[in-house]
Amino acid sequence: MSTDTLAEQLVKYLTDVHSIEQQALVQMKAAPGMAGDERIAAAFLDHLTETEGHERLVSERLEAYGAKPSKIKDLAGTLTGAGFGAFAKAQPDAPGKLVAHAFSYEHMEEAAYDLLGRVARRAGDNATVEAAGLIEAQERAMGDRLAQCFELAVDAALRELDPDDLSQQLDKYLADAHAIEAQALVLLGKAPGLAGSPELASAYSSHRDETEGHQRLVAARLDARGSSPSRLKDAALSIGALNWGAFFGAQPDTPAKLAAFAYAFEHLEIAAYELLRRVAARVGDEETEHVADRVLGEENTAAAHVRSLFDQALDASLAEQGVAVR
Ligand SMILES: [Fe+2]
Ligand SMILES: [Fe+2]
Ligand SMILES: [Fe+2]
């Protein structure tokens, strides 16, 4: 049932990254106006220029195969890109949410180019290997720059609050973390069945167990602070408003897309705890700071673990498409 050649698969990966860049362009244009800090805005502006370059490079590689970017995929990318702006703007803590989502998005791009490079290498397409490597390095560098922005984002978000509001704000960050863990449980609950290899399946299911622990730790902090359960619901709605599935087309339906998606999702969690940790420090809630530190360690390990299994995920994806694995 051989359905696709490696070259055809490569064109699909190129089409995917093209739509990811279309969405990134909308985000990079909207982000500086929401950043709440000049240095954060500048990071986005610099990356806008780079993103324009990525789009051109990917288009060139598509043209080399006589293929065109997919209009439908690009349209979906553009729409969710615009939705992203509306989403971040509607948030009371726009700078924090903006930096958190952008941080996760850059890791999704990094993962997508990592996979593209691996497919191109197998197909013997050196020009695409080179383009993917170059872009991947720029996505990683942007992710690193955004990691430097967590502190600035917390400054910008909390600048005008008095101490009472600050404490309330911490409850919201805790509620956000709780809601993200709820999403993680859904994702990791489904992931083992789609994983593509026993090792990936066990990576997902063991992190699912850790995730339950994270949610309990966060719930205990909310409880200790006397926060109400209705806040949890609010946060679930606001976090759920971002359509994660749109990043990679309709669904992370193959082992490779799932692994990239999980990698990006872990980075959304990392961002959430980086922010939580800083807000807790400002409020003087050492217990919450300690929880955030502990969870951060496990999220980082989980992300690195999934990333180390990308090659397996790709093998499984290509095998599912009927492409012989070399
Ligand atoms: Fe990019
Ligand atoms: Fe990017
Ligand atoms: Fe996680």
Tab-separated table of C-alpha atoms and ligand atoms in Angstrom:
chain	number	residue	atom	x	y	z
A	1	MET	CA	0.000	0.000	0.000
A	2	SER	CA	2.856	2.317	-0.786
A	3	THR	CA	1.109	5.634	-1.241
A	4	ASP	CA	3.735	8.348	-1.015
A	5	THR	CA	7.335	8.791	-2.038
A	6	LEU	CA	9.789	10.476	0.283
A	7	ALA	CA	9.806	13.498	-2.044
A	8	GLU	CA	6.030	13.788	-1.763
A	9	GLN	CA	6.297	13.651	2.005
A	10	LEU	CA	8.986	16.319	1.908
A	11	VAL	CA	6.651	18.617	-0.042
A	12	LYS	CA	3.986	18.087	2.641
A	13	TYR	CA	6.419	19.058	5.409
A	14	LEU	CA	7.418	22.134	3.395
A	15	THR	CA	3.758	23.063	2.943
A	16	ASP	CA	3.209	22.713	6.697
A	17	VAL	CA	6.098	24.987	7.616
A	18	HIS	CA	4.907	27.493	5.032
A	19	SER	CA	1.545	27.778	6.753
A	20	ILE	CA	3.293	27.970	10.140
A	21	GLU	CA	5.283	30.953	8.823
A	22	GLN	CA	2.114	32.610	7.520
A	23	GLN	CA	0.672	32.408	10.999
A	24	ALA	CA	3.964	33.620	12.488
A	25	LEU	CA	3.891	36.682	10.206
A	26	VAL	CA	0.485	37.730	11.529
A	27	GLN	CA	1.689	37.202	15.098
A	28	MET	CA	4.955	39.103	14.629
A	29	LYS	CA	3.045	42.062	13.182
A	30	ALA	CA	0.484	42.134	16.012
A	31	ALA	CA	2.843	41.388	18.897
A	32	PRO	CA	4.911	44.608	19.202
A	33	GLY	CA	1.760	46.651	19.878
A	34	MET	CA	0.730	44.325	22.721
A	35	ALA	CA	4.152	43.795	24.281
A	36	GLY	CA	3.868	46.481	26.963
A	37	ASP	CA	7.645	46.886	26.961
A	38	GLU	CA	9.992	48.290	24.341
A	39	ARG	CA	12.545	45.522	24.653
A	40	ILE	CA	9.930	42.813	24.177
A	41	ALA	CA	8.512	44.725	21.210
A	42	ALA	CA	11.987	44.953	19.683
A	43	ALA	CA	12.485	41.182	19.964
A	44	PHE	CA	9.290	40.644	17.978
A	45	LEU	CA	10.186	43.253	15.369
A	46	ASP	CA	13.588	41.640	14.753
A	47	HIS	CA	11.954	38.286	14.350
A	48	LEU	CA	9.418	39.708	11.879
A	49	THR	CA	12.280	40.341	9.454
A	50	GLU	CA	13.622	36.839	10.046
A	51	THR	CA	10.158	35.340	9.589
A	52	GLU	CA	9.811	37.070	6.213
A	53	GLY	CA	13.086	35.433	5.253
A	54	HIS	CA	11.819	32.013	6.398
A	55	GLU	CA	8.705	32.341	4.281
A	56	ARG	CA	10.825	33.178	1.212
A	57	LEU	CA	13.250	30.300	1.765
A	58	VAL	CA	10.441	27.793	2.198
A	59	SER	CA	8.638	29.106	-0.904
A	60	GLU	CA	11.827	28.652	-2.915
A	61	ARG	CA	12.157	25.054	-1.787
A	62	LEU	CA	8.524	24.396	-2.667
A	63	GLU	CA	9.078	25.911	-6.122
A	64	ALA	CA	12.060	23.615	-6.639
A	65	TYR	CA	9.544	20.760	-6.498
A	66	GLY	CA	7.114	22.564	-8.785
A	67	ALA	CA	4.790	22.848	-5.803
A	68	LYS	CA	2.956	25.850	-4.433
A	69	PRO	CA	2.123	26.747	-0.844
A	70	SER	CA	-1.275	25.329	0.069
A	71	LYS	CA	-3.890	28.087	-0.066
A	72	ILE	CA	-6.210	26.317	2.335
A	73	LYS	CA	-3.530	25.587	4.911
A	74	ASP	CA	-2.190	29.132	4.650
A	75	LEU	CA	-5.635	30.610	5.096
A	76	ALA	CA	-6.133	28.542	8.244
A	77	GLY	CA	-2.735	29.738	9.447
A	78	THR	CA	-3.594	33.371	8.805
A	79	LEU	CA	-6.969	33.140	10.520
A	80	THR	CA	-5.605	31.541	13.656
A	81	GLY	CA	-2.741	34.022	13.557
A	82	ALA	CA	-5.232	36.883	13.694
A	83	GLY	CA	-7.192	35.035	16.375
A	84	PHE	CA	-4.024	34.871	18.398
A	85	GLY	CA	-3.849	38.669	18.477
A	86	ALA	CA	-7.442	38.977	19.621
A	87	PHE	CA	-6.831	36.295	22.226
A	88	ALA	CA	-3.759	37.911	23.738
A	89	LYS	CA	-5.411	41.334	23.708
A	90	ALA	CA	-8.474	40.104	25.577
A	91	GLN	CA	-6.258	38.839	28.389
A	92	PRO	CA	-5.815	41.039	31.434
A	93	ASP	CA	-2.173	39.996	31.550
A	94	ALA	CA	-1.412	40.581	27.865
A	95	PRO	CA	2.403	40.815	28.072
A	96	GLY	CA	2.750	37.568	30.040
A	97	LYS	CA	0.328	35.619	27.858
A	98	LEU	CA	1.899	37.035	24.739
A	99	VAL	CA	5.414	36.023	25.702
A	100	ALA	CA	4.246	32.596	26.923
A	101	HIS	CA	2.434	31.754	23.714
A	102	ALA	CA	5.176	33.145	21.510
A	103	PHE	CA	7.758	31.110	23.457
A	104	SER	CA	5.725	27.970	22.845
A	105	TYR	CA	5.178	28.865	19.182
A	106	GLU	CA	8.904	29.311	18.531
A	107	HIS	CA	9.519	25.849	19.979
A	108	MET	CA	6.823	24.460	17.718
A	109	GLU	CA	8.602	26.054	14.749
A	110	GLU	CA	11.945	24.733	15.955
A	111	ALA	CA	10.466	21.232	16.126
A	112	ALA	CA	8.877	21.566	12.685
A	113	TYR	CA	12.211	22.523	11.082
A	114	ASP	CA	14.024	19.789	12.955
A	115	LEU	CA	11.600	17.281	11.407
A	116	LEU	CA	11.782	18.931	7.978
A	117	GLY	CA	15.582	18.679	8.076
A	118	ARG	CA	15.374	14.982	8.948
A	119	VAL	CA	12.968	14.252	6.088
A	120	ALA	CA	15.125	16.255	3.646
A	121	ARG	CA	18.249	14.387	4.746
A	122	ARG	CA	16.548	11.071	4.070
A	123	ALA	CA	15.418	12.355	0.666
A	124	GLY	CA	18.970	13.522	-0.145
A	125	ASP	CA	17.834	17.138	-0.648
A	126	ASN	CA	20.812	19.098	0.665
A	127	ALA	CA	19.406	22.530	-0.163
A	128	THR	CA	16.396	21.868	2.074
A	129	VAL	CA	18.614	20.364	4.798
A	130	GLU	CA	20.590	23.589	4.780
A	131	ALA	CA	17.545	25.885	4.742
A	132	ALA	CA	15.900	23.933	7.568
A	133	GLY	CA	19.066	24.074	9.683
A	134	LEU	CA	19.407	27.817	9.218
A	135	ILE	CA	15.796	28.564	10.068
A	136	GLU	CA	15.790	26.140	13.020
A	137	ALA	CA	18.746	28.027	14.530
A	138	GLN	CA	16.879	31.330	14.214
A	139	GLU	CA	13.742	29.893	15.814
A	140	ARG	CA	15.820	28.564	18.696
A	141	ALA	CA	17.519	31.934	19.121
A	142	MET	CA	14.126	33.667	19.208
A	143	GLY	CA	12.944	31.162	21.824
A	144	ASP	CA	16.020	32.046	23.886
A	145	ARG	CA	15.357	35.771	23.492
A	146	LEU	CA	11.785	35.261	24.678
A	147	ALA	CA	13.059	33.343	27.707
A	148	GLN	CA	14.909	36.542	28.599
A	149	CYS	CA	11.585	38.403	28.381
A	150	PHE	CA	9.703	36.588	31.176
A	151	GLU	CA	11.015	39.028	33.775
A	152	LEU	CA	10.172	42.035	31.614
A	153	ALA	CA	6.692	40.668	30.903
A	154	VAL	CA	5.960	40.244	34.607
A	155	ASP	CA	7.226	43.790	35.205
A	156	ALA	CA	4.973	45.121	32.462
A	157	ALA	CA	1.933	43.153	33.648
A	158	LEU	CA	2.268	44.010	37.336
A	159	ARG	CA	3.661	47.535	37.064
A	160	GLU	CA	0.476	49.313	38.055
A	161	LEU	CA	-0.908	46.932	40.667
A	162	ASP	CA	-0.964	47.536	44.404
A	163	PRO	CA	-0.040	44.710	46.833
A	164	ASP	CA	-3.615	43.377	47.218
A	165	ASP	CA	-4.087	43.109	43.477
A	166	LEU	CA	-0.695	41.455	43.240
A	167	SER	CA	-1.807	38.646	45.512
A	168	GLN	CA	-4.982	38.205	43.453
A	169	GLN	CA	-2.867	38.148	40.351
A	170	LEU	CA	-0.880	35.248	41.774
A	171	ASP	CA	-4.128	33.309	42.206
A	172	LYS	CA	-4.819	33.860	38.508
A	173	TYR	CA	-1.404	32.583	37.503
A	174	LEU	CA	-2.010	29.527	39.658
A	175	ALA	CA	-5.417	29.034	38.056
A	176	ASP	CA	-3.810	29.340	34.615
A	177	ALA	CA	-1.254	26.698	35.535
A	178	HIS	CA	-4.063	24.462	36.760
A	179	ALA	CA	-5.960	24.891	33.486
A	180	ILE	CA	-2.862	24.166	31.417
A	181	GLU	CA	-2.300	20.961	33.357
A	182	ALA	CA	-5.921	20.021	32.626
A	183	GLN	CA	-5.189	20.417	28.903
A	184	ALA	CA	-1.969	18.474	29.314
A	185	LEU	CA	-3.918	15.601	30.849
A	186	VAL	CA	-6.226	15.488	27.807
A	187	LEU	CA	-3.316	15.612	25.374
A	188	LEU	CA	-1.222	13.038	27.224
A	189	GLY	CA	-4.248	10.825	27.744
A	190	LYS	CA	-4.651	10.466	23.961
A	191	ALA	CA	-0.978	10.557	23.029
A	192	PRO	CA	0.139	7.000	23.888
A	193	GLY	CA	-2.364	5.558	21.392
A	194	LEU	CA	-0.958	7.723	18.576
A	195	ALA	CA	2.678	7.679	19.659
A	196	GLY	CA	4.107	5.433	16.952
A	197	SER	CA	6.624	3.569	19.111
A	198	PRO	CA	6.603	1.912	22.529
A	199	GLU	CA	9.303	4.261	23.789
A	200	LEU	CA	7.311	7.357	22.800
A	201	ALA	CA	4.143	5.866	24.250
A	202	SER	CA	5.845	5.317	27.578
A	203	ALA	CA	7.367	8.824	27.510
A	204	TYR	CA	3.857	10.249	27.145
A	205	SER	CA	2.243	8.045	29.740
A	206	SER	CA	4.926	8.546	32.372
A	207	HIS	CA	4.673	12.311	31.896
A	208	ARG	CA	0.924	11.941	32.214
A	209	ASP	CA	1.481	10.557	35.704
A	210	GLU	CA	3.770	13.478	36.547
A	211	THR	CA	1.134	15.858	35.184
A	212	GLU	CA	-1.419	14.563	37.681
A	213	GLY	CA	1.088	15.359	40.396
A	214	HIS	CA	1.596	18.887	39.037
A	215	GLN	CA	-2.101	19.551	39.019
A	216	ARG	CA	-2.400	18.353	42.613
A	217	LEU	CA	0.480	20.581	43.726
A	218	VAL	CA	-1.071	23.612	42.037
A	219	ALA	CA	-4.535	22.833	43.426
A	220	ALA	CA	-3.044	22.590	46.918
A	221	ARG	CA	-1.502	26.043	46.530
A	222	LEU	CA	-4.807	27.502	45.332
A	223	ASP	CA	-6.511	25.883	48.272
A	224	ALA	CA	-3.945	27.151	50.766
A	225	ARG	CA	-4.460	30.654	49.393
A	226	GLY	CA	-8.233	30.344	49.751
A	227	SER	CA	-8.913	30.796	46.067
A	228	SER	CA	-12.309	29.863	44.673
A	229	PRO	CA	-12.954	27.070	42.177
A	230	SER	CA	-14.815	29.393	39.802
A	231	ARG	CA	-11.492	30.983	38.990
A	232	LEU	CA	-10.318	27.628	37.709
A	233	LYS	CA	-13.137	27.565	35.218
A	234	ASP	CA	-12.432	31.082	33.958
A	235	ALA	CA	-8.853	30.191	33.320
A	236	ALA	CA	-9.808	26.972	31.535
A	237	LEU	CA	-11.870	29.051	29.138
A	238	SER	CA	-9.212	31.627	28.483
A	239	ILE	CA	-6.412	29.132	27.909
A	240	GLY	CA	-8.643	26.891	25.830
A	241	ALA	CA	-9.444	29.845	23.578
A	242	LEU	CA	-6.252	29.306	21.663
A	243	ASN	CA	-6.709	26.687	18.987
A	244	TRP	CA	-3.660	24.509	19.399
A	245	GLY	CA	-4.760	21.989	16.816
A	246	ALA	CA	-4.550	24.630	14.116
A	247	PHE	CA	-0.795	24.817	14.422
A	248	PHE	CA	-0.278	21.626	12.487
A	249	GLY	CA	-3.402	21.452	10.402
A	250	ALA	CA	-6.568	19.960	11.810
A	251	GLN	CA	-5.053	17.530	14.318
A	252	PRO	CA	-1.651	16.321	15.454
A	253	ASP	CA	-2.610	13.125	13.641
A	254	THR	CA	0.751	11.507	12.986
A	255	PRO	CA	3.467	10.464	15.427
A	256	ALA	CA	5.810	13.215	14.178
A	257	LYS	CA	3.219	15.987	14.430
A	258	LEU	CA	2.179	14.739	17.834
A	259	ALA	CA	5.776	14.780	19.085
A	260	ALA	CA	6.303	18.324	17.768
A	261	PHE	CA	3.009	19.417	19.273
A	262	ALA	CA	3.839	17.842	22.650
A	263	TYR	CA	7.242	19.557	22.569
A	264	ALA	CA	5.574	22.937	21.959
A	265	PHE	CA	2.959	22.261	24.618
A	266	GLU	CA	5.623	21.461	27.216
A	267	HIS	CA	7.089	24.870	26.430
A	268	LEU	CA	3.754	26.550	27.041
A	269	GLU	CA	3.813	24.910	30.461
A	270	ILE	CA	7.428	25.954	31.014
A	271	ALA	CA	6.456	29.542	30.226
A	272	ALA	CA	3.479	29.382	32.584
A	273	TYR	CA	5.682	28.218	35.481
A	274	GLU	CA	8.448	30.708	34.663
A	275	LEU	CA	5.829	33.465	35.019
A	276	LEU	CA	4.207	31.889	38.084
A	277	ARG	CA	7.567	31.592	39.818
A	278	ARG	CA	8.323	35.269	39.310
A	279	VAL	CA	4.906	36.485	40.422
A	280	ALA	CA	5.099	34.261	43.520
A	281	ALA	CA	8.512	35.729	44.349
A	282	ARG	CA	7.094	39.235	44.191
A	283	VAL	CA	4.222	38.332	46.466
A	284	GLY	CA	6.623	36.573	48.842
A	285	ASP	CA	4.845	33.205	48.533
A	286	GLU	CA	7.850	30.909	48.865
A	287	GLU	CA	5.768	27.760	48.890
A	288	THR	CA	4.374	28.534	45.437
A	289	GLU	CA	7.830	29.499	44.196
A	290	HIS	CA	9.078	26.129	45.347
A	291	VAL	CA	6.233	24.289	43.579
A	292	ALA	CA	6.911	26.201	40.354
A	293	ASP	CA	10.612	25.317	40.500
A	294	ARG	CA	9.916	21.665	41.039
A	295	VAL	CA	7.368	21.418	38.216
A	296	LEU	CA	9.646	23.392	35.882
A	297	GLY	CA	12.331	20.759	36.274
A	298	GLU	CA	9.932	17.988	35.213
A	299	GLU	CA	8.490	19.951	32.270
A	300	ASN	CA	11.971	20.654	30.948
A	301	THR	CA	12.959	17.011	31.271
A	302	ALA	CA	9.770	15.855	29.550
A	303	ALA	CA	10.325	18.276	26.645
A	304	ALA	CA	13.915	17.113	26.172
A	305	HIS	CA	12.849	13.470	26.338
A	306	VAL	CA	10.229	13.857	23.607
A	307	ARG	CA	12.690	15.828	21.489
A	308	SER	CA	15.260	13.036	21.783
A	309	LEU	CA	12.710	10.664	20.210
A	310	PHE	CA	11.910	12.746	17.094
A	311	ASP	CA	13.698	10.339	14.797
A	312	GLN	CA	11.543	7.450	16.034
A	313	ALA	CA	8.440	9.571	15.628
A	314	LEU	CA	9.439	10.361	12.060
A	315	ASP	CA	10.141	6.699	11.244
A	316	ALA	CA	6.668	5.813	12.483
A	317	SER	CA	5.033	8.646	10.512
A	318	LEU	CA	6.770	7.699	7.278
A	319	ALA	CA	5.920	4.034	7.780
A	320	GLU	CA	2.259	5.001	8.271
A	321	GLN	CA	2.388	6.859	4.948
A	322	GLY	CA	3.802	3.781	3.249
A	323	VAL	CA	7.258	5.304	2.756
A	324	ALA	CA	10.105	2.852	3.249
A	325	VAL	CA	12.207	3.818	6.275
A	326	ARG	CA	15.949	3.911	5.802
B	1	FE	FE	9.924	31.155	11.274
B	2	FE	FE	9.697	31.995	14.600
B	3	FE	FE	4.090	18.806	31.064
